[in-house]
mmCIF file with all atom_site columns, C-alpha atoms in Angstrom:
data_model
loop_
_atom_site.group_PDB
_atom_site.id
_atom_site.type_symbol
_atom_site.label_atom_id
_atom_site.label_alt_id
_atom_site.label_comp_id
_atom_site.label_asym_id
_atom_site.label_entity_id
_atom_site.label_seq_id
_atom_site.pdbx_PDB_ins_code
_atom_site.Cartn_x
_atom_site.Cartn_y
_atom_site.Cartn_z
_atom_site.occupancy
_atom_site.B_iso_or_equiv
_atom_site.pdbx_formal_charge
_atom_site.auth_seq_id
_atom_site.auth_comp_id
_atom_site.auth_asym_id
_atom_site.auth_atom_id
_atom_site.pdbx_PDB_model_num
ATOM 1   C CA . UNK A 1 1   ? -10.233 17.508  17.055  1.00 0.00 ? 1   UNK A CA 1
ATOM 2   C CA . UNK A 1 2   ? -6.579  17.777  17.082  1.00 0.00 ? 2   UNK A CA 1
ATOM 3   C CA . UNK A 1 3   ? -6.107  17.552  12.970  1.00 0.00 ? 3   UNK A CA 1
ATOM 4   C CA . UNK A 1 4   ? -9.219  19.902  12.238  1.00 0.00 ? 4   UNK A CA 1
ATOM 5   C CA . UNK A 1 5   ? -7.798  22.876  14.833  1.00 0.00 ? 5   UNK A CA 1
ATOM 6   C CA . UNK A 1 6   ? -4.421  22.361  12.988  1.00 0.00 ? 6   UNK A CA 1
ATOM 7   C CA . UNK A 1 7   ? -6.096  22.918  9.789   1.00 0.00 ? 7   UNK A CA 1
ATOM 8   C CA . UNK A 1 8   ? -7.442  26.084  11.259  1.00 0.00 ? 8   UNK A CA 1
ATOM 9   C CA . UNK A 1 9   ? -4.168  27.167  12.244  1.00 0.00 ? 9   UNK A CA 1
ATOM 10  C CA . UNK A 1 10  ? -3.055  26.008  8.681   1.00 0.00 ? 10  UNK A CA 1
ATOM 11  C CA . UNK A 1 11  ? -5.101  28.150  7.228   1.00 0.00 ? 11  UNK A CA 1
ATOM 12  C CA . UNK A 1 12  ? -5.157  31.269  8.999   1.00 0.00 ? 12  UNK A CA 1
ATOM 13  C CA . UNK A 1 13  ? -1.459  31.325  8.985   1.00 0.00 ? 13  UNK A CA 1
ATOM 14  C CA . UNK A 1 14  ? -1.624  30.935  5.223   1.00 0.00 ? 14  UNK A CA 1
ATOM 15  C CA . UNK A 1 15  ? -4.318  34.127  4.915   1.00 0.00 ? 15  UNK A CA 1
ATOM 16  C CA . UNK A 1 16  ? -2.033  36.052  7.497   1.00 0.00 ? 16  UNK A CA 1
ATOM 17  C CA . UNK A 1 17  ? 1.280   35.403  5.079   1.00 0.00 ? 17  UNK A CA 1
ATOM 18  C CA . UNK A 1 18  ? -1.110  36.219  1.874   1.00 0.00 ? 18  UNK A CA 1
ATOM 19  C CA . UNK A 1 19  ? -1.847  39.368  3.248   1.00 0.00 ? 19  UNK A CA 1
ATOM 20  C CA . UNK A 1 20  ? 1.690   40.493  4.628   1.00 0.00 ? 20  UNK A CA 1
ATOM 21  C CA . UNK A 1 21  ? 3.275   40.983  1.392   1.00 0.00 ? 21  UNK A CA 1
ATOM 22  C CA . UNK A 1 22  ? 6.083   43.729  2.002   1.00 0.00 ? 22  UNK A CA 1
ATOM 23  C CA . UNK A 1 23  ? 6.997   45.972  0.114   1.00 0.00 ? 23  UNK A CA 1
ATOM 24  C CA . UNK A 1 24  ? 9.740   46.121  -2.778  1.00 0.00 ? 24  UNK A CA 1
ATOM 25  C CA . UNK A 1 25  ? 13.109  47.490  -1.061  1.00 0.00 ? 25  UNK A CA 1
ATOM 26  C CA . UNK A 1 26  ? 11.528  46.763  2.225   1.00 0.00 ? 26  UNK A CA 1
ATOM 27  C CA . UNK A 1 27  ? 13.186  44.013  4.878   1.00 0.00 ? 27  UNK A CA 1
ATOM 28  C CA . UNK A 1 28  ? 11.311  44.605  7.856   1.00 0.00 ? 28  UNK A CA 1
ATOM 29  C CA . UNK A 1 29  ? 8.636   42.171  8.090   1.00 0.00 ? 29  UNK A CA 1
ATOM 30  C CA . UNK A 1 30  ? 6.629   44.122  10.809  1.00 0.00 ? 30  UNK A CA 1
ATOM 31  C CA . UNK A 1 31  ? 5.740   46.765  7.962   1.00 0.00 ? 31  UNK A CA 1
ATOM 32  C CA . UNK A 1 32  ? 3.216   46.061  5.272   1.00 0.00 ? 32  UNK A CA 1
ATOM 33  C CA . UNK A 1 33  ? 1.168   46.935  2.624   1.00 0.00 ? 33  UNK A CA 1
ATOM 34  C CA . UNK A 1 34  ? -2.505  47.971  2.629   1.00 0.00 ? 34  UNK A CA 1
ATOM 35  C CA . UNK A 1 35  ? -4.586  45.141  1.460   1.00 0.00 ? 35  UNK A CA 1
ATOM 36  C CA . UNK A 1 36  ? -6.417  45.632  -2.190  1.00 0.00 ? 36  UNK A CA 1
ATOM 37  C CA . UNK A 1 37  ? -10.088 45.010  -2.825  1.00 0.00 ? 37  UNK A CA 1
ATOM 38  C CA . UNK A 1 38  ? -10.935 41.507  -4.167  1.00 0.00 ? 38  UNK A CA 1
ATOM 39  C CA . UNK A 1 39  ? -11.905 41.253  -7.598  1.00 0.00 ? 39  UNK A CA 1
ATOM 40  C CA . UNK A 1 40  ? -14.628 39.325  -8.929  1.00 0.00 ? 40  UNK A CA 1
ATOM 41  C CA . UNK A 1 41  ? -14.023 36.261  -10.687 1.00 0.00 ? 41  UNK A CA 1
ATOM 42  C CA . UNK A 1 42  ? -16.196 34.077  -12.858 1.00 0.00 ? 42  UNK A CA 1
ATOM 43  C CA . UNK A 1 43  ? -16.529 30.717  -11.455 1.00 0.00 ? 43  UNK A CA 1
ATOM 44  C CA . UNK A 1 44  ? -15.264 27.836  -13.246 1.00 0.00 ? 44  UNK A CA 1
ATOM 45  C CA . UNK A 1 45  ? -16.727 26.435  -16.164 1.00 0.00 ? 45  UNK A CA 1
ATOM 46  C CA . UNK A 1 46  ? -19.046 23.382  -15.343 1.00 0.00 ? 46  UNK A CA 1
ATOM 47  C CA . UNK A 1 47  ? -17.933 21.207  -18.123 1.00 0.00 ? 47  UNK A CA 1
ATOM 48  C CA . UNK A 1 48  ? -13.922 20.440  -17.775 1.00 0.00 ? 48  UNK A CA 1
ATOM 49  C CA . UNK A 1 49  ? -11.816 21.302  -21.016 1.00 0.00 ? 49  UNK A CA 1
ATOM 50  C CA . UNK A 1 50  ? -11.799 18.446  -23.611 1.00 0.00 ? 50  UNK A CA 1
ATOM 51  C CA . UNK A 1 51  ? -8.409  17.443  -23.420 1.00 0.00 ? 51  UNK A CA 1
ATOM 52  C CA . UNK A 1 52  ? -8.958  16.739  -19.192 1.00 0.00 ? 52  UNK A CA 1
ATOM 53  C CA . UNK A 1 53  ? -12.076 14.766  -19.917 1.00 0.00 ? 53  UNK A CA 1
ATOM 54  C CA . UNK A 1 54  ? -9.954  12.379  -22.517 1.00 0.00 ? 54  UNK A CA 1
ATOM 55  C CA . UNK A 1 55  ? -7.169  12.289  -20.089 1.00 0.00 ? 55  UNK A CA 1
ATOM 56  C CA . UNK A 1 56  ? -9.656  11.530  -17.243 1.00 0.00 ? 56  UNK A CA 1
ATOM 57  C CA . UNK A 1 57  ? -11.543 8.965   -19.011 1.00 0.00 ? 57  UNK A CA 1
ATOM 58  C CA . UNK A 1 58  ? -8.522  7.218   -20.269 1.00 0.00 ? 58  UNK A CA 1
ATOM 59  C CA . UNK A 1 59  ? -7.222  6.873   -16.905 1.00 0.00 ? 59  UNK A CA 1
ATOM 60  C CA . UNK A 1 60  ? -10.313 5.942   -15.372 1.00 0.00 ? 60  UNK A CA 1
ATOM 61  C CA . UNK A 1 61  ? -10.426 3.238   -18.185 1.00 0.00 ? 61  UNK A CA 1
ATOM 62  C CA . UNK A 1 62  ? -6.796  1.868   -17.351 1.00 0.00 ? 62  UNK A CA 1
ATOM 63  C CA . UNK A 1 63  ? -7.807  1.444   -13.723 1.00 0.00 ? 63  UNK A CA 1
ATOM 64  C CA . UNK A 1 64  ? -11.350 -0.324  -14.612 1.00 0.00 ? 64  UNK A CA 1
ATOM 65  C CA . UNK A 1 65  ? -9.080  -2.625  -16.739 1.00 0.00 ? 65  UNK A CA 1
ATOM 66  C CA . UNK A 1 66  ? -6.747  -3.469  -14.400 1.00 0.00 ? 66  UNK A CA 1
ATOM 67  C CA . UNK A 1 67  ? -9.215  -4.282  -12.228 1.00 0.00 ? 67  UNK A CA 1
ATOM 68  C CA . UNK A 1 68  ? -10.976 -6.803  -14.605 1.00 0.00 ? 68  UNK A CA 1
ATOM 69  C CA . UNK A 1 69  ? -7.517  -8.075  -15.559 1.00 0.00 ? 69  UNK A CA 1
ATOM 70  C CA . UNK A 1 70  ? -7.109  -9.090  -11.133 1.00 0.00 ? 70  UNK A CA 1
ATOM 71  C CA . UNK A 1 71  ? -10.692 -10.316 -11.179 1.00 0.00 ? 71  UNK A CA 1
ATOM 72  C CA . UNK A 1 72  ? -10.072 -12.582 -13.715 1.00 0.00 ? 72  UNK A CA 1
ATOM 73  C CA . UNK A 1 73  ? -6.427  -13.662 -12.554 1.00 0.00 ? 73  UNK A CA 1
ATOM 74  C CA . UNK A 1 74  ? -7.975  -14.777 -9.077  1.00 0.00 ? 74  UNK A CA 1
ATOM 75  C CA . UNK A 1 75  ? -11.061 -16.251 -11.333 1.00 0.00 ? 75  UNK A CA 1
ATOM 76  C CA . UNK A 1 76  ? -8.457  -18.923 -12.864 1.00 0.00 ? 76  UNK A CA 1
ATOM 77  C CA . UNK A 1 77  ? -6.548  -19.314 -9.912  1.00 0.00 ? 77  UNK A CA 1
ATOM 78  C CA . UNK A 1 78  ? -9.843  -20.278 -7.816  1.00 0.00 ? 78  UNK A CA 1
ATOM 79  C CA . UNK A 1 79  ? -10.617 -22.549 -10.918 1.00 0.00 ? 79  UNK A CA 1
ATOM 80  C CA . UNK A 1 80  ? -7.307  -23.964 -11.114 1.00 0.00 ? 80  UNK A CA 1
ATOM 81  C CA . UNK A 1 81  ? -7.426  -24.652 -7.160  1.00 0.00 ? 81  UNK A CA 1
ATOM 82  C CA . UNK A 1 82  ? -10.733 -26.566 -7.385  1.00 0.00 ? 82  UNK A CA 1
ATOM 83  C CA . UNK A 1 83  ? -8.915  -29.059 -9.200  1.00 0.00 ? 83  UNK A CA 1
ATOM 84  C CA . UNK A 1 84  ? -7.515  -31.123 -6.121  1.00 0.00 ? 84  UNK A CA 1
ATOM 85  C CA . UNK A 1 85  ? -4.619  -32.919 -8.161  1.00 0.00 ? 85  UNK A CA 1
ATOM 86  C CA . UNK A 1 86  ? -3.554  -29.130 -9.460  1.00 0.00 ? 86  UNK A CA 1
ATOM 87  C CA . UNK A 1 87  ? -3.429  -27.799 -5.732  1.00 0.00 ? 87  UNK A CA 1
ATOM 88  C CA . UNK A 1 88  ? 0.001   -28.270 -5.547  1.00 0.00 ? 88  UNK A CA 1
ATOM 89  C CA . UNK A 1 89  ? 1.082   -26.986 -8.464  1.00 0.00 ? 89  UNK A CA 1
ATOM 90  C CA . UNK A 1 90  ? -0.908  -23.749 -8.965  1.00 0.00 ? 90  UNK A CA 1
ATOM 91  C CA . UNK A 1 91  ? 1.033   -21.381 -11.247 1.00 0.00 ? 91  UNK A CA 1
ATOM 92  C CA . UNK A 1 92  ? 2.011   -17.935 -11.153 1.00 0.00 ? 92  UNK A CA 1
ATOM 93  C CA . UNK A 1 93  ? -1.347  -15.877 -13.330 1.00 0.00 ? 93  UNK A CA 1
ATOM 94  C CA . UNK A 1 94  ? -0.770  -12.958 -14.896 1.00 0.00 ? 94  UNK A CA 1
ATOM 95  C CA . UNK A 1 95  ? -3.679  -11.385 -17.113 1.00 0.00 ? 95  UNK A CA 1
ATOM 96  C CA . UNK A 1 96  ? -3.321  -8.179  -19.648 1.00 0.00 ? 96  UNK A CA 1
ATOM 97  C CA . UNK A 1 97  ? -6.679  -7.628  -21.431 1.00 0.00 ? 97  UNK A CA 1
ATOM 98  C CA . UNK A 1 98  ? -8.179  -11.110 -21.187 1.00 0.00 ? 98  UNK A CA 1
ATOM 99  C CA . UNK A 1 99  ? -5.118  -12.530 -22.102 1.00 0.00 ? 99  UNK A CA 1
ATOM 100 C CA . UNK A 1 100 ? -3.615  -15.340 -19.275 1.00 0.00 ? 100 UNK A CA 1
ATOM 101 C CA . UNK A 1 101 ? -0.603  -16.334 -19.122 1.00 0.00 ? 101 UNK A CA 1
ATOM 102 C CA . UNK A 1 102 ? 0.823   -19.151 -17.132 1.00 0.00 ? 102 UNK A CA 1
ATOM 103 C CA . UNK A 1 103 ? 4.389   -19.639 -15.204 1.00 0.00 ? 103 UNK A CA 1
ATOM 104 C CA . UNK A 1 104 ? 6.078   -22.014 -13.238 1.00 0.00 ? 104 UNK A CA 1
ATOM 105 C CA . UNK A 1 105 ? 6.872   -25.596 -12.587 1.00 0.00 ? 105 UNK A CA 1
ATOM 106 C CA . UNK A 1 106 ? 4.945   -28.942 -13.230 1.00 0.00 ? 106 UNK A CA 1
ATOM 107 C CA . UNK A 1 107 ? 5.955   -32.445 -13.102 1.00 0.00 ? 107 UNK A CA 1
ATOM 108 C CA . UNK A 1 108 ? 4.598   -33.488 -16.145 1.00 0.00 ? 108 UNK A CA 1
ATOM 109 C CA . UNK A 1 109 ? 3.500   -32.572 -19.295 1.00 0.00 ? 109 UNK A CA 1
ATOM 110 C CA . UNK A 1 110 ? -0.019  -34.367 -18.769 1.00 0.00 ? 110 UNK A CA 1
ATOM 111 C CA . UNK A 1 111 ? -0.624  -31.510 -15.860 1.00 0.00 ? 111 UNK A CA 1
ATOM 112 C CA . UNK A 1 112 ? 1.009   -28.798 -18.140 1.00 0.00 ? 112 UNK A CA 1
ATOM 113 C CA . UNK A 1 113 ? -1.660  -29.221 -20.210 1.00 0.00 ? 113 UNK A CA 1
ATOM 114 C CA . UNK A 1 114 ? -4.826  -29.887 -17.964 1.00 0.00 ? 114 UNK A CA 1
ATOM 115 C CA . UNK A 1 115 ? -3.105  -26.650 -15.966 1.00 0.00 ? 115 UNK A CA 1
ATOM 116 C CA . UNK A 1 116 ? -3.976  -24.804 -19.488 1.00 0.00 ? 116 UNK A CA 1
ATOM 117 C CA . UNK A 1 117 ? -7.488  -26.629 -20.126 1.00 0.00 ? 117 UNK A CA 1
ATOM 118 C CA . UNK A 1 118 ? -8.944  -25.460 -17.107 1.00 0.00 ? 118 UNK A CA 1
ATOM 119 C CA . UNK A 1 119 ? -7.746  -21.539 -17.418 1.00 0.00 ? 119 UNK A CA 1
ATOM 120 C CA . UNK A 1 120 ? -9.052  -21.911 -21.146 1.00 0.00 ? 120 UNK A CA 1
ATOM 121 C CA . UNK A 1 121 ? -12.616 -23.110 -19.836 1.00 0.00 ? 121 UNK A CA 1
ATOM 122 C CA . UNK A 1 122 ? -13.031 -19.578 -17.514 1.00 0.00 ? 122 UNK A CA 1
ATOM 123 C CA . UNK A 1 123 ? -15.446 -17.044 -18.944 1.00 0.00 ? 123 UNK A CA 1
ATOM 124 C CA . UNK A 1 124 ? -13.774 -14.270 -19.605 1.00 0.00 ? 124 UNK A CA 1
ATOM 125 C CA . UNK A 1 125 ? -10.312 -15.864 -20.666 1.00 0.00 ? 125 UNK A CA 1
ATOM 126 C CA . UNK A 1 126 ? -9.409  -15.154 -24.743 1.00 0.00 ? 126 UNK A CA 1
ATOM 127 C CA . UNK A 1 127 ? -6.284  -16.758 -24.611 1.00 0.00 ? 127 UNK A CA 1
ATOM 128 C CA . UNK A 1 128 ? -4.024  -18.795 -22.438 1.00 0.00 ? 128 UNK A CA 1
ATOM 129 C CA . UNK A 1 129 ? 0.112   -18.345 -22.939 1.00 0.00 ? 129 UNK A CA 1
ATOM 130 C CA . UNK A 1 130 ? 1.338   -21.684 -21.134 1.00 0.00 ? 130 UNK A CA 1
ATOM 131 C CA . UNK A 1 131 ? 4.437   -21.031 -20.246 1.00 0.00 ? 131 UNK A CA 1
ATOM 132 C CA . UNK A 1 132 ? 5.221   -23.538 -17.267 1.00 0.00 ? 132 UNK A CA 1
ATOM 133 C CA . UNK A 1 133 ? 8.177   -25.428 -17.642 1.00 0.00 ? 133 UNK A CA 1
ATOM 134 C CA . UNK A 1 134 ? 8.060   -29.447 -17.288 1.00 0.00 ? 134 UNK A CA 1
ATOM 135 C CA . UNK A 1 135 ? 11.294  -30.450 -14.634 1.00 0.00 ? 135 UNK A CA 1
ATOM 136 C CA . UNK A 1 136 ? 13.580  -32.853 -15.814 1.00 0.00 ? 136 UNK A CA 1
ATOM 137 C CA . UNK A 1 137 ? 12.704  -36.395 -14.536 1.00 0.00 ? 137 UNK A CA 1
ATOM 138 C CA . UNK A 1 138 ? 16.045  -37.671 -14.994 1.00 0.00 ? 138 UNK A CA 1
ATOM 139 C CA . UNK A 1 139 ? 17.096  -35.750 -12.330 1.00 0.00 ? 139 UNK A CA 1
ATOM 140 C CA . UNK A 1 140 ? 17.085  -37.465 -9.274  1.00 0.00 ? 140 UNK A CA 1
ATOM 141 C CA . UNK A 1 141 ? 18.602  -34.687 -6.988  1.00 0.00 ? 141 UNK A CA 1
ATOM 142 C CA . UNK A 1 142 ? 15.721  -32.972 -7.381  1.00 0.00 ? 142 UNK A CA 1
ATOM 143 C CA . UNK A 1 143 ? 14.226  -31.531 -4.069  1.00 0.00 ? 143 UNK A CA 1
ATOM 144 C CA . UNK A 1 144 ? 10.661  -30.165 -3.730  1.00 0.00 ? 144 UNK A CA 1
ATOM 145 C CA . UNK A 1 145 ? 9.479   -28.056 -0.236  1.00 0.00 ? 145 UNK A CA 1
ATOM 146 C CA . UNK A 1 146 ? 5.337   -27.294 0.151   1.00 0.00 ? 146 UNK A CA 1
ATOM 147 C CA . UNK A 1 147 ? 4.521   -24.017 0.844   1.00 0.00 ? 147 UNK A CA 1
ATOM 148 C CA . UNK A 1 148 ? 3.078   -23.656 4.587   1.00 0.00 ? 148 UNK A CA 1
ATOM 149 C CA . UNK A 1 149 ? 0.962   -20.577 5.629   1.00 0.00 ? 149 UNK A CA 1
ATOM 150 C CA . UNK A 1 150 ? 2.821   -17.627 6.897   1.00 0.00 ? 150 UNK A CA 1
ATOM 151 C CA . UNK A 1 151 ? 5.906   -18.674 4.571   1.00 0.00 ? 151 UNK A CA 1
ATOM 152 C CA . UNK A 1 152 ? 7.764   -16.397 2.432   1.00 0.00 ? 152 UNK A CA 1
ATOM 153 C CA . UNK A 1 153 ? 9.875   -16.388 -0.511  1.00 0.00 ? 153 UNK A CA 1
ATOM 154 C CA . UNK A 1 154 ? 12.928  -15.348 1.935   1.00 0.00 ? 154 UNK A CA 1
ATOM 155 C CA . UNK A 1 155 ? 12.154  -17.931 4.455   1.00 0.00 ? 155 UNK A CA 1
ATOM 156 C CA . UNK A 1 156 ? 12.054  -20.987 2.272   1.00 0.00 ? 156 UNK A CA 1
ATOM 157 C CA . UNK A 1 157 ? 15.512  -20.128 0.493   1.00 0.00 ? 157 UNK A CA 1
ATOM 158 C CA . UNK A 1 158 ? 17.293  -19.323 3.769   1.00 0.00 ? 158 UNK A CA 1
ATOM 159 C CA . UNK A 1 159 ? 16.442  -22.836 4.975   1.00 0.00 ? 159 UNK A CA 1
ATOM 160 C CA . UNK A 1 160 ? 17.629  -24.335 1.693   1.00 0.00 ? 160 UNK A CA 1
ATOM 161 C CA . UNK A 1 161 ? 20.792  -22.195 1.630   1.00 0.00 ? 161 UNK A CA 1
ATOM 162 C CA . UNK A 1 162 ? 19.918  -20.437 -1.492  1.00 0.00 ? 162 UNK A CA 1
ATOM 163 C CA . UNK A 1 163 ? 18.729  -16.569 -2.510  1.00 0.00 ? 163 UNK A CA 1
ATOM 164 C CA . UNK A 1 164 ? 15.759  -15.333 -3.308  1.00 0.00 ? 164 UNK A CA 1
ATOM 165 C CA . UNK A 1 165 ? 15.964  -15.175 -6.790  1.00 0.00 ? 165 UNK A CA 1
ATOM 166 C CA . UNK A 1 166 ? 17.598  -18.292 -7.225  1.00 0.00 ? 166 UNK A CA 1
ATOM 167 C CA . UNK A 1 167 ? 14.333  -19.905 -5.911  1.00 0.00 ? 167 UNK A CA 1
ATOM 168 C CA . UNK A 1 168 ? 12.336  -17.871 -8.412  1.00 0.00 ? 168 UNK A CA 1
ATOM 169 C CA . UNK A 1 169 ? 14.562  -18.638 -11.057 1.00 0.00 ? 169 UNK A CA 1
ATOM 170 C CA . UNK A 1 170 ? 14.004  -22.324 -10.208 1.00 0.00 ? 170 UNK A CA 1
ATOM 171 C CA . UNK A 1 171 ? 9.970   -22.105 -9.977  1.00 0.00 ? 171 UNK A CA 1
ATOM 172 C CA . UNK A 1 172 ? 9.483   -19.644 -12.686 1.00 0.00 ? 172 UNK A CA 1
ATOM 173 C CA . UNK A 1 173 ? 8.441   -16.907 -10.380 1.00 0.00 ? 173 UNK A CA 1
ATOM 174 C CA . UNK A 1 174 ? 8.389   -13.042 -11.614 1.00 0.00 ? 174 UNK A CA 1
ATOM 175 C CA . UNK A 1 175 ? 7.165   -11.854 -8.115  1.00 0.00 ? 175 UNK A CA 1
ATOM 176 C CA . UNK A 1 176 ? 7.401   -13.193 -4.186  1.00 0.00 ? 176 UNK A CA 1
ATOM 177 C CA . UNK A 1 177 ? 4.266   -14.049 -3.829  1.00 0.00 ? 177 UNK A CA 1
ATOM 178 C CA . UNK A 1 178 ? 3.427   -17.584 -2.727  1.00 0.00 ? 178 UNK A CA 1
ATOM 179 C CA . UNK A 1 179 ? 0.257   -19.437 -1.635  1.00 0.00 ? 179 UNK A CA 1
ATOM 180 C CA . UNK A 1 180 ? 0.245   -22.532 1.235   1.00 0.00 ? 180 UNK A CA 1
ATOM 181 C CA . UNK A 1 181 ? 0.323   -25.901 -0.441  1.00 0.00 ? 181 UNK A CA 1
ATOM 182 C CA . UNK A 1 182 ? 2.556   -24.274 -3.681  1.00 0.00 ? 182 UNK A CA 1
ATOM 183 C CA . UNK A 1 183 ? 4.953   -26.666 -4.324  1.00 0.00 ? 183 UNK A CA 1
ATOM 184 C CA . UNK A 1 184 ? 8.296   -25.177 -4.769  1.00 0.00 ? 184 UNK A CA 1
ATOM 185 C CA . UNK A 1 185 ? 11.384  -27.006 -6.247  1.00 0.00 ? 185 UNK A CA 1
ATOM 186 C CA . UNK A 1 186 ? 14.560  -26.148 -3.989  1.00 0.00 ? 186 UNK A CA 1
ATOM 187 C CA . UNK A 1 187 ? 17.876  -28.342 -5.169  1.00 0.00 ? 187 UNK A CA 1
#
């Protein structure tokens, strides 16, 4: 009740200003001019002009797309996920136009490439763009820290003394989101 009497307030203080226009070489706001007769106006046309209705069905078209693109992002990622020995290595998905592309970090090349099989095999997918990296084995000071629920980006690198976008630069990451049971490399 509170917003729509507002509005009403809104309004009639806007129609009160409208018609208080003083007049030219006048200061005192308690004098005003007669108000004019209304003129008639033809309503709008019904059909919009033809340069709106390209730029409205171009944008609607970018939104549908990006849409599409998200469906099929968490398509490959539910895919990827059913695969219990990829769980903990589910990549970051990013999709333009059918297009997937994968980042992050594997331990092997063997699940580099079954990572890419599976995304190939969902409908919808064109092409895949593997671009997850394959850590070095040979080094041994390698640490590795599963992602728990409720975890963030910020959390995980305070505990392991390093910054945010060191940890992304590690893992491949282009944004901060991460899923429980990610596995994240941290030294």
């Amino acid at each position: 009740m509170t917003g729509l009497r507002g509005w009403i307030i809104g309004l009639g203080w806007a129609l009160a200003v409208a018609g208080c226009a003083l007049s030219p070489g006048h200061t005192d706001a308690s004098v005003t001019q007669p108000s004019r007769p209304v003129e008639a106006v033809d309503p709008l046309p019904a059909q919009p002009l033809p340069e709106t209705a390209a730029f409205i069905s171009s944008d609607t078209g970018l939104v549908a797309r990006r849409v599409r693109d998200r469906a099929l992002a968490t398509q490959v990622l539910l895919a990827l996920s059913d695969v219990p020995a990829l769980r903990a290595y589910l990549p970051t998905v990013v999709v333009q136009e059918g297009r997937v592309t994968l980042r992050g970090v594997v331990p092997s090349e063997a699940l580099r490439q079954q990572i890419g099989q599976v995304a190939a095999r969902v409908p919808g997918v064109e092409t895949v763009l593997n671009e997850l990296d394959v850590e070095a084995s040979a080094d041994a000071s390698a640490r590795y820290h599963t992602v728990r629920s409720g975890e963030t980006l910020w959390d995980i690198a305070r505990r392991y003394g390093l910054s945010v976008n060191e940890l992304r630069r590690m893992n491949g990451l282009y944004g901060s989101v991460v899923r429980p049971g990610q596995r994240l490399r941290v030294r």
